[in-house]
mmCIF file of C-alpha atoms in Angstrom:
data_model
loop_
_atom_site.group_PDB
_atom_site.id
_atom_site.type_symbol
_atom_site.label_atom_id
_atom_site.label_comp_id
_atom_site.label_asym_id
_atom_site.label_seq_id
_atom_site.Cartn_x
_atom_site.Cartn_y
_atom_site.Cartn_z
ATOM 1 C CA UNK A 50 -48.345 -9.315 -26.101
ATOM 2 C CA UNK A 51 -47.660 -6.543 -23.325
ATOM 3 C CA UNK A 52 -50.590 -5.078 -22.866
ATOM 4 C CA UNK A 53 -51.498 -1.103 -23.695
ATOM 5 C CA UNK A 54 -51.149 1.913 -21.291
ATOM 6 C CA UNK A 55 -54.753 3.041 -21.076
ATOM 7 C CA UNK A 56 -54.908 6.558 -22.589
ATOM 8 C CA UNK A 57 -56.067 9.447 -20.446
ATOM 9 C CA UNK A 58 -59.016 10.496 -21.957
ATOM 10 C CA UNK A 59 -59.494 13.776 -24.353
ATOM 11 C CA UNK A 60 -61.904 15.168 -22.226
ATOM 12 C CA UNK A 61 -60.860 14.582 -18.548
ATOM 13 C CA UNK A 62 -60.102 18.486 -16.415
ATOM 14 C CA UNK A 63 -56.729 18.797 -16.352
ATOM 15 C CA UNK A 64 -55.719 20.040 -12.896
ATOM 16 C CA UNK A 65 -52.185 21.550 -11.726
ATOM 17 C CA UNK A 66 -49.987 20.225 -9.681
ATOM 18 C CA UNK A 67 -51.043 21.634 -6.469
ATOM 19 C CA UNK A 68 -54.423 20.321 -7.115
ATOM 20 C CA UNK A 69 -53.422 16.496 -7.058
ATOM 21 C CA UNK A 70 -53.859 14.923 -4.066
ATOM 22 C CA UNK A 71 -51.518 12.545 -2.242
ATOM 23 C CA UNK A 72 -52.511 9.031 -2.545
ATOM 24 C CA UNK A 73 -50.871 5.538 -2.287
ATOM 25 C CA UNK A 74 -47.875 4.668 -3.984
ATOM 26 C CA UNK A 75 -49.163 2.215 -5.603
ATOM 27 C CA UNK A 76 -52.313 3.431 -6.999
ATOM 28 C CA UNK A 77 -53.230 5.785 -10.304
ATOM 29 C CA UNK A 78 -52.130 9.174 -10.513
ATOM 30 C CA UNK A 79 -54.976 11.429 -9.987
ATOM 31 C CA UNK A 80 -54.425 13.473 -12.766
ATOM 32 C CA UNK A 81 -55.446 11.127 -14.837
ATOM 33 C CA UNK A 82 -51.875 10.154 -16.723
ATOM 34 C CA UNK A 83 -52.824 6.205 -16.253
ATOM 35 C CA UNK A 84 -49.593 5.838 -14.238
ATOM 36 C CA UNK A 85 -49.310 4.315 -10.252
ATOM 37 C CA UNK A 86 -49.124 7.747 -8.231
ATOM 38 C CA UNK A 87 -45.041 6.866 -7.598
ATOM 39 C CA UNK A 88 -44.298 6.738 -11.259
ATOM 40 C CA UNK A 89 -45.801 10.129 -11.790
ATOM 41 C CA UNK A 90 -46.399 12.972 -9.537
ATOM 42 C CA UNK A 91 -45.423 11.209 -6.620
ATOM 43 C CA UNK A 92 -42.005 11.792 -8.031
ATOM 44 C CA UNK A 93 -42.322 15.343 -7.250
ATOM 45 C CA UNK A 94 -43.553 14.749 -4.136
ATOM 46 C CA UNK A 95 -40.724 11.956 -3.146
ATOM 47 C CA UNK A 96 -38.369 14.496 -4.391
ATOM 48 C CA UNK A 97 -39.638 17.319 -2.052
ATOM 49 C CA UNK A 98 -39.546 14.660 0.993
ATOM 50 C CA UNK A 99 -35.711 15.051 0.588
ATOM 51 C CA UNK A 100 -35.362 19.029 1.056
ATOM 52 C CA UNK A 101 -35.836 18.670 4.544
ATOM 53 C CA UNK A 102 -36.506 22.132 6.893
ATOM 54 C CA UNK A 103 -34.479 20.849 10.157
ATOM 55 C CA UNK A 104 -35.976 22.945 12.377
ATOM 56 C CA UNK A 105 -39.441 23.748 10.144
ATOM 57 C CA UNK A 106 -41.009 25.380 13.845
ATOM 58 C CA UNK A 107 -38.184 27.712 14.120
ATOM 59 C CA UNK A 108 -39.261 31.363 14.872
ATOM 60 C CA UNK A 109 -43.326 30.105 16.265
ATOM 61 C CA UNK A 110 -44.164 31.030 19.907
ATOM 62 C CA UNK A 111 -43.178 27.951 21.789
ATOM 63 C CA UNK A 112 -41.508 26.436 19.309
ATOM 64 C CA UNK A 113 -40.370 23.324 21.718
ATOM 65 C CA UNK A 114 -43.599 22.592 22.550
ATOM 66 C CA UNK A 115 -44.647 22.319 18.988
ATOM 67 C CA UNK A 116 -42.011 20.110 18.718
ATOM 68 C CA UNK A 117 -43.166 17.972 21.876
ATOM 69 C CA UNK A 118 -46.759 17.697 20.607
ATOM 70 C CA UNK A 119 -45.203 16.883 17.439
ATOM 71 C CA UNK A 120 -43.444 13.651 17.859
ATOM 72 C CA UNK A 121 -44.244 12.950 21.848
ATOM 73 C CA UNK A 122 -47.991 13.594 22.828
ATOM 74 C CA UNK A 123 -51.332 11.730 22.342
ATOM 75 C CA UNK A 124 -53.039 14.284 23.248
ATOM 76 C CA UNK A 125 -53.309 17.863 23.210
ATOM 77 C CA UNK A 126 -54.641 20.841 21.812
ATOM 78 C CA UNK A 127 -53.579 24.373 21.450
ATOM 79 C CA UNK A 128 -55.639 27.649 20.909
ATOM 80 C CA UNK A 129 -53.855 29.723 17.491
ATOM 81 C CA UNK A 130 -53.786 33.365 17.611
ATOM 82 C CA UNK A 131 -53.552 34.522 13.437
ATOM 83 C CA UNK A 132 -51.354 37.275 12.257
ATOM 84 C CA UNK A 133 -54.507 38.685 10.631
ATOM 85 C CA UNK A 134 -57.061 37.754 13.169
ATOM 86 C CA UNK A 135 -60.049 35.176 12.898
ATOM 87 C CA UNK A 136 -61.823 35.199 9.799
ATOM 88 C CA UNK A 137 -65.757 35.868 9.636
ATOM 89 C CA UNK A 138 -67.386 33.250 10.632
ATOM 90 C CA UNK A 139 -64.356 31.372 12.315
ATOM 91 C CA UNK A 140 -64.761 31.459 15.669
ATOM 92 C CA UNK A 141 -61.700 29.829 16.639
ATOM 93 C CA UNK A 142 -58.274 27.808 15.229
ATOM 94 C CA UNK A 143 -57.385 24.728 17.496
ATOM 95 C CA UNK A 144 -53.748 22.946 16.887
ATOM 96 C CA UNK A 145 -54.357 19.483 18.009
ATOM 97 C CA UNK A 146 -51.798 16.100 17.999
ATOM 98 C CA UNK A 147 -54.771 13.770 15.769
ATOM 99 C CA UNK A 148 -57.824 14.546 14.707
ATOM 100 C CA UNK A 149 -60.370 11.485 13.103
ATOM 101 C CA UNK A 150 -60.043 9.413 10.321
ATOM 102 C CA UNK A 151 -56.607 11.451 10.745
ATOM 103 C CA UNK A 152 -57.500 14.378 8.642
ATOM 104 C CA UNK A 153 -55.368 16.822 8.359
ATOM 105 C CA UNK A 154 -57.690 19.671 9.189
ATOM 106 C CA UNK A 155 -61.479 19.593 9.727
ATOM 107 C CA UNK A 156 -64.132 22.521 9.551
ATOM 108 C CA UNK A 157 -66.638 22.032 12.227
ATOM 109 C CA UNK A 158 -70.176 22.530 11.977
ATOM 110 C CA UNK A 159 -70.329 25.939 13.860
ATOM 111 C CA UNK A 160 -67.022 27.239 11.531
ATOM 112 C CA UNK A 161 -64.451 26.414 14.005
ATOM 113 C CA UNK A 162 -60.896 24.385 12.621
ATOM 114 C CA UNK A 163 -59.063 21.877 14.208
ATOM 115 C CA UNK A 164 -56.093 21.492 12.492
ATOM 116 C CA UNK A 165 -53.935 17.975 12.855
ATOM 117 C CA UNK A 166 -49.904 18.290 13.419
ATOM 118 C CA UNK A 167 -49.344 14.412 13.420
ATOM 119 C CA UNK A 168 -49.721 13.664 10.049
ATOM 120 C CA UNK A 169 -47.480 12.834 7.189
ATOM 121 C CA UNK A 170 -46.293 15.901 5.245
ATOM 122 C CA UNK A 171 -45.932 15.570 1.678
ATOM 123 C CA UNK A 172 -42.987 17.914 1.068
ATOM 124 C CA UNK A 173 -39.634 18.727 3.669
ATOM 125 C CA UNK A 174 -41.266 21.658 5.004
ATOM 126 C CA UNK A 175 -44.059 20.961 7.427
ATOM 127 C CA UNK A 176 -44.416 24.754 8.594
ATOM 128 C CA UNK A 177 -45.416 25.278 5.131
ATOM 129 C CA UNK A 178 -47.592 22.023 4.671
ATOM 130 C CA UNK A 179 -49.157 22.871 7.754
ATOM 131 C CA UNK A 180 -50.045 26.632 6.405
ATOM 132 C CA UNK A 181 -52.032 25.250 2.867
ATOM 133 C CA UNK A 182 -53.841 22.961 5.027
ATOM 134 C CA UNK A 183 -54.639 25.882 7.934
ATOM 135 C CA UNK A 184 -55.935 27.966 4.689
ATOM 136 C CA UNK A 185 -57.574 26.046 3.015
ATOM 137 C CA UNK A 186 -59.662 25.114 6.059
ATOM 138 C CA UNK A 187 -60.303 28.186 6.602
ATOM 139 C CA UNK A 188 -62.278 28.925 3.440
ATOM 140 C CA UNK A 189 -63.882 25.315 3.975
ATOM 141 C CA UNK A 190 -67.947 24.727 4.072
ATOM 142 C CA UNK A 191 -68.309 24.153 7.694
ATOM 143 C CA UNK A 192 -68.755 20.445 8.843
ATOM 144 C CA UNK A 193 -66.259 19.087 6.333
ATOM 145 C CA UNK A 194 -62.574 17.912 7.012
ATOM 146 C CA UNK A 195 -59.543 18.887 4.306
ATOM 147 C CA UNK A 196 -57.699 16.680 2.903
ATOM 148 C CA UNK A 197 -53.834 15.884 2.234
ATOM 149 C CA UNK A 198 -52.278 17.590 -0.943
ATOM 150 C CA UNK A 199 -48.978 18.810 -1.601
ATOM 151 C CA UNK A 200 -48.283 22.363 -0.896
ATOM 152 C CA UNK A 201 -47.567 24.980 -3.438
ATOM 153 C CA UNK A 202 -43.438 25.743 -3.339
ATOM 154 C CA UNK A 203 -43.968 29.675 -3.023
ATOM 155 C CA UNK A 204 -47.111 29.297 -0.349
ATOM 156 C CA UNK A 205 -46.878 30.462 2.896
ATOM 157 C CA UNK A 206 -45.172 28.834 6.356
ATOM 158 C CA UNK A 207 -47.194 28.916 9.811
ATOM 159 C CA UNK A 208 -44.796 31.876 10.656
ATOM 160 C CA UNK A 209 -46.215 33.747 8.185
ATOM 161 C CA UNK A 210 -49.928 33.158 9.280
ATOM 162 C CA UNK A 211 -49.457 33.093 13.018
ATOM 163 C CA UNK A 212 -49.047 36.374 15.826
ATOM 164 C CA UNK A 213 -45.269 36.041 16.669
ATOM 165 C CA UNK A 214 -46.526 37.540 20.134
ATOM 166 C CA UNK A 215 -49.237 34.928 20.478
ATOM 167 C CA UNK A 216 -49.000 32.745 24.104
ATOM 168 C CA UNK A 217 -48.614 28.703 22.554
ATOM 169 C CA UNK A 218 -50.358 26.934 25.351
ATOM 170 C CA UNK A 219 -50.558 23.541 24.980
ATOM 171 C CA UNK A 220 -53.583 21.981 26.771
ATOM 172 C CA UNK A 221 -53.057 17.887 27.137
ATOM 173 C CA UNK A 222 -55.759 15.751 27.512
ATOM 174 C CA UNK A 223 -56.838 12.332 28.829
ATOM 175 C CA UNK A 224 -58.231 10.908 25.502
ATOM 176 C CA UNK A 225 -59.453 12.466 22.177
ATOM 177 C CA UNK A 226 -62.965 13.503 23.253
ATOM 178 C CA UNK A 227 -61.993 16.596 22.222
ATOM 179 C CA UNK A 228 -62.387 15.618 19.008
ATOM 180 C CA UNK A 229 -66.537 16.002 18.968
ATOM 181 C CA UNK A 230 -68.582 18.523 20.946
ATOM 182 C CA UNK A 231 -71.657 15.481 21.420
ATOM 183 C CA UNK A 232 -69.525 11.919 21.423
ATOM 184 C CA UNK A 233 -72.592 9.812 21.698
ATOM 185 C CA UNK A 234 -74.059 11.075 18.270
ATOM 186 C CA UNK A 235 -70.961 10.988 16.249
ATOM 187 C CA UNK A 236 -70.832 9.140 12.853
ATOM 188 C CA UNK A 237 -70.135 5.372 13.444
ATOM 189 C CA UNK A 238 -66.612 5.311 11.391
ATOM 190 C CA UNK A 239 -65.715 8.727 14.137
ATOM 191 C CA UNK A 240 -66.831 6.598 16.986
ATOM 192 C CA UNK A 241 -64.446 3.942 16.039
ATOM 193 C CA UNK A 242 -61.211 6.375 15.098
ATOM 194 C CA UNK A 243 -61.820 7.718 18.338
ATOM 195 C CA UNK A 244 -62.331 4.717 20.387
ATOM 196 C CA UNK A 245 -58.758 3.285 18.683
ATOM 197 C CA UNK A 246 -56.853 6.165 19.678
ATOM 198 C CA UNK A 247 -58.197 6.233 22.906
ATOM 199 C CA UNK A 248 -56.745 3.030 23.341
ATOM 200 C CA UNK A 249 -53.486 3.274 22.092
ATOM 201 C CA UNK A 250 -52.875 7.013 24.048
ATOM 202 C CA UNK A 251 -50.302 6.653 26.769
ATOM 203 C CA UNK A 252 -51.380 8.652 29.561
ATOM 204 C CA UNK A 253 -49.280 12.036 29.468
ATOM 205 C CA UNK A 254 -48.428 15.301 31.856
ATOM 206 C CA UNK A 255 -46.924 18.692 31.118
ATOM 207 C CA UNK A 256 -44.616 19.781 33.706
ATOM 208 C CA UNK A 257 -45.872 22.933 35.077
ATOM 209 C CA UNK A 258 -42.349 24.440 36.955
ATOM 210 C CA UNK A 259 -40.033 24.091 33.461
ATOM 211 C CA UNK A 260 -40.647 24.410 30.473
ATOM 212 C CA UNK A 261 -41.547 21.821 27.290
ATOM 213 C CA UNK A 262 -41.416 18.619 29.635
ATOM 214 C CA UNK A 263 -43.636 16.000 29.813
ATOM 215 C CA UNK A 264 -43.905 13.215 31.700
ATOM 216 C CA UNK A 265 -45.590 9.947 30.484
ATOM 217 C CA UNK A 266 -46.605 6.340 31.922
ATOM 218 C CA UNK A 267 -45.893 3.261 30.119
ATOM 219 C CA UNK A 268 -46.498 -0.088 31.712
ATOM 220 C CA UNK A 269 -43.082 -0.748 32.625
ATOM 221 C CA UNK A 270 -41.755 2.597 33.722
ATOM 222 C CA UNK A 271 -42.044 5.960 33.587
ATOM 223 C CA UNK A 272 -40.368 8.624 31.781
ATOM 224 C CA UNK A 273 -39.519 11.885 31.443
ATOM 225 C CA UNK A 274 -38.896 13.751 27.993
ATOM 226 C CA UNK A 275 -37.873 17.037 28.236
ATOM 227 C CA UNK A 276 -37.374 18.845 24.743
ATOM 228 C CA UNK A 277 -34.692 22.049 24.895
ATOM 229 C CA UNK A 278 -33.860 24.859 22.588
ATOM 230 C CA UNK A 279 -30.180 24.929 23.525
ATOM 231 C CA UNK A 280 -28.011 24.080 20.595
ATOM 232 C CA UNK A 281 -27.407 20.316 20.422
ATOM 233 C CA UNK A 282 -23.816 20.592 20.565
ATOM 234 C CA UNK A 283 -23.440 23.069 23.473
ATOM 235 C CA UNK A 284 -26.220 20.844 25.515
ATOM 236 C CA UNK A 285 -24.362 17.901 25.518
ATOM 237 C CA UNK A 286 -21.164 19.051 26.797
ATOM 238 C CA UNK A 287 -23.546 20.359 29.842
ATOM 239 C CA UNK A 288 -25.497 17.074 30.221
ATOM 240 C CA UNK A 289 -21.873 14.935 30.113
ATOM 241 C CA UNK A 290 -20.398 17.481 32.917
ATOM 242 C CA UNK A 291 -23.518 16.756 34.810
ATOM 243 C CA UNK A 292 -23.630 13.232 33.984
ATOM 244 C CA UNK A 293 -19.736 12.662 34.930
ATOM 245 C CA UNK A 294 -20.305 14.203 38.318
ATOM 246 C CA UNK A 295 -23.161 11.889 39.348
ATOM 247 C CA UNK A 296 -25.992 15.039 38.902
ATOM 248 C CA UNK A 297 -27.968 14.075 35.961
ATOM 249 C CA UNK A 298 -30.605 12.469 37.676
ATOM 250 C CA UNK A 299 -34.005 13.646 38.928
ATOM 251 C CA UNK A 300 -33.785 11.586 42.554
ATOM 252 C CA UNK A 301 -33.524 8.102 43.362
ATOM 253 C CA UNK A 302 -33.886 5.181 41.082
ATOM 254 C CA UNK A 303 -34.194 7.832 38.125
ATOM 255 C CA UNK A 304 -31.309 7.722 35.193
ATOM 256 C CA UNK A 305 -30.450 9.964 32.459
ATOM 257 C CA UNK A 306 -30.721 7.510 29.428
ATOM 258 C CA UNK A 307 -29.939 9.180 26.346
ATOM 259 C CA UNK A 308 -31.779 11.814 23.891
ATOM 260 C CA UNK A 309 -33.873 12.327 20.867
ATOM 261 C CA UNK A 310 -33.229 14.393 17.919
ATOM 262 C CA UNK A 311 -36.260 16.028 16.784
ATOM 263 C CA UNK A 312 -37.376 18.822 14.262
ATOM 264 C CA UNK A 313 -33.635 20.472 15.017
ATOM 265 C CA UNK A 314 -34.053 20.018 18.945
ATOM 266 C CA UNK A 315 -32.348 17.701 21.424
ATOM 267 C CA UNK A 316 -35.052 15.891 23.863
ATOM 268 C CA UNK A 317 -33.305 14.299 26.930
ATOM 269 C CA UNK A 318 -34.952 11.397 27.849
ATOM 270 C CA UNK A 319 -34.871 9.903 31.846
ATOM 271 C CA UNK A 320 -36.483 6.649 33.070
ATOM 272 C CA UNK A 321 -38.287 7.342 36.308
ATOM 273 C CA UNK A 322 -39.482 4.483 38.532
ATOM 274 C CA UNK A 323 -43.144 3.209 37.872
ATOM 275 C CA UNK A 324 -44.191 4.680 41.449
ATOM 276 C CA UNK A 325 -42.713 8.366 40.432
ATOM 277 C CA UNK A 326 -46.164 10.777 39.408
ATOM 278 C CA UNK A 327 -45.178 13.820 37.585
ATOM 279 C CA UNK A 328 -45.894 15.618 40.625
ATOM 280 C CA UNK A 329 -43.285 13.743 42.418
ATOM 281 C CA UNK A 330 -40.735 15.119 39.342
ATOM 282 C CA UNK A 331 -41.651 18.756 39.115
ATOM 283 C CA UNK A 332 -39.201 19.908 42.022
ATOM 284 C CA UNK A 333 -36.545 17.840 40.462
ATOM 285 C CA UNK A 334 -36.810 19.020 37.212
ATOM 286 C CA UNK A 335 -36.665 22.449 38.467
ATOM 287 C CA UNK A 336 -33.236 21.837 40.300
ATOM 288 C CA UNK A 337 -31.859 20.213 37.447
ATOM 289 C CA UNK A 338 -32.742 22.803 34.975
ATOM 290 C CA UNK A 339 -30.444 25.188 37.955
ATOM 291 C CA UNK A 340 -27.556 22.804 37.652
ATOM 292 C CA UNK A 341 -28.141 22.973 33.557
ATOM 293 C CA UNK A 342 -27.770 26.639 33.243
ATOM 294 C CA UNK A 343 -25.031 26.502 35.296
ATOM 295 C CA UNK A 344 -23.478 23.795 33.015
ATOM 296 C CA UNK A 345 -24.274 25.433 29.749
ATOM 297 C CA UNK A 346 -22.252 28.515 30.792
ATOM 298 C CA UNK A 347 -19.129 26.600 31.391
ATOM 299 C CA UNK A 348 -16.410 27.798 29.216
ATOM 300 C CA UNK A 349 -14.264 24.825 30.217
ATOM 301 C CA UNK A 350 -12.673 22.120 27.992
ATOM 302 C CA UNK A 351 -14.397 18.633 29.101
ATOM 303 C CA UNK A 352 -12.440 16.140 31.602
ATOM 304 C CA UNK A 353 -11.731 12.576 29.767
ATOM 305 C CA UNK A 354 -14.788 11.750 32.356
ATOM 306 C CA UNK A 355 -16.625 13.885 31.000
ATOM 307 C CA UNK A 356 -16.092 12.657 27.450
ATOM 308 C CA UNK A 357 -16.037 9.419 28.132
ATOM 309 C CA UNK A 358 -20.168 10.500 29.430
ATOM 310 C CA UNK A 359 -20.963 12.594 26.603
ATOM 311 C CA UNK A 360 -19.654 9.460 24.249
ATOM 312 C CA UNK A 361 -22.187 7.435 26.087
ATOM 313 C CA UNK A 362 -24.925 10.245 25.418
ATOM 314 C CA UNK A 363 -24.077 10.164 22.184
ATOM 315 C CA UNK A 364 -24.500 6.565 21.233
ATOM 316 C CA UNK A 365 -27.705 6.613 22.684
ATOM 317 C CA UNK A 366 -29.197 9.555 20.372
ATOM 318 C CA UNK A 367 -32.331 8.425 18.398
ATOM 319 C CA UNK A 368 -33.192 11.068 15.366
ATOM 320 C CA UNK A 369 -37.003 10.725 15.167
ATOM 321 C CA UNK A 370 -37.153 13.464 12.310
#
């Protein structure tokens, strides 16, 4: 005999839908239906996945480098300057790649936020997923992290809540010490998030002469990931003409090797000899971001060279978002 759906009880608080939190798949619905999560409101939330906001960082102050800290950084935080200013008793708003246990925001004990950009987003729209969990946190008791939930439809998007004048700065760091002010007297399940990430963070630089490019060590090469705001069609007609006529590179043994896709933006990717520092690269980035401009004002029909390198380009795109 198949056995009974257990009944929600009669006297459980009903809560709405942007109350329910995201949880496995697999396990019951919070709201109490007696369903797995992705038989009930995870449908919602699987359905929202879909509407995807291409370019959901369009319109913030350095909107590349959100991008870059997004999908390329261990690393890094960022001071946030709010529309409204700070509230009382919030002395500061930190962006930062991954905060603990990875919350997606945390109040600290003297009021500050740190709010987490590498998480997973429950809806398409992670300007606006990123905005419920800024507020929220926020209006948090201090010394407690937020968690996950799915954002209301009609909330607001970090445009709305951020100074469109504000400087985006990103700072990049060596580890994730950042993420407590004492290390040695964090909680033991802290010490451990942070001593795993620390681990698993390949050692980054920003460039300081151009702009949105970072630099990163791996143990087999180096590389150099460089993410632009030039429309991705227009860019790689400019990096084939380059790439036809032997000027791609950034010096000897380096090689233009293909692109991401990312968040709307087109990140140019170049392998750089093990031996190459990211201060060895900054003058060469700077003289290829000359010969760049130069490209990307070319009104001129490609060569079959120069389609022939732009098909190569092509084929070597990898959409991370």
């Amino acid at each position: 005999m198949a056995k009974k759906r257990p009944q929600t009880k009669a006297g459980r608080p009903q809560l709405t839908d942007g109350e329910i939190p995201v949880v496995g798949a697999r396990e019951p619905c919070p709201c109490g239906s007696g369903r797995r999560y992705k038989a009930c409101h995870g449908r919602a939330a699987a359905h929202a996945v879909t509407e995807l906001v291409q370019r959901p960082f369009e319109g913030l102050p350095g909107e590349c480098d959100w991008v870059a800290l997004r999908e390329l950084v261990p690393a890094a935080t960022v001071e946030l300057t709010l529309k409204d200013g700070l509230p009382e008793g919030v002395p500061s708003v930190t962006l930062a790649t991954v905060l603990p246990m990875a919350w997606p925001a945390l109040r600290r004990d003297d009021g500050s936020v740190l709010l987490g950009l590498q998480n997973d987003t429950p809806s398409g729209d992670i300007s606006r997923d990123l905005a419920d969990t800024l507020q929220r946190a926020l209006e948090a008791q201090p010394g407690t992290p937020v968690q996950a939930r799915r954002a209301p439809a009609d909330g607001p998007r970090m445009q709305d809540l951020l100074d469109a004048e504000g400087v985006f700065e990103p700072v990049v760091h060596d580890g994730f010490e950042f993420w407590v002010p004492d290390p040695e007297n964090a909680s033991p399940d802290v010490s451990a998030s942070l001593e795993r990430a620390n681990a698993a963070a390949i050692p980054t630089v920003k460039l300081t002469g151009v702009d949105s490019a970072y630099w990163c060590e791996t143990p087999d090469k180096n590389h150099l990931r460089w993410v632009m705001p030039h429309p991705e069609e227009r860019l790689l007609d400019a990096l084939a003409r380059l790439h036809a006529a032997g000027r791609s590179s950034l010096g000897e043994g380096t090689r233009l090797v293909g692109s991401f896709r990312a968040h709307g933006l087109t990140v140019p990717v170049w392998d750089l000899p093990s031996g190459v520092s990211a201060d060895d690269v900054e003058k060469p980035a700077a003289e290829f971001a000359e010969r760049l401009a130069a490209a990307l004002a070319s009104e001129a029909p490609l060569t079959p060279e120069e389609r022939r390198a732009r098909g190569g380009l092509t084929n070597r795109q990898v959409t991370l978002s």
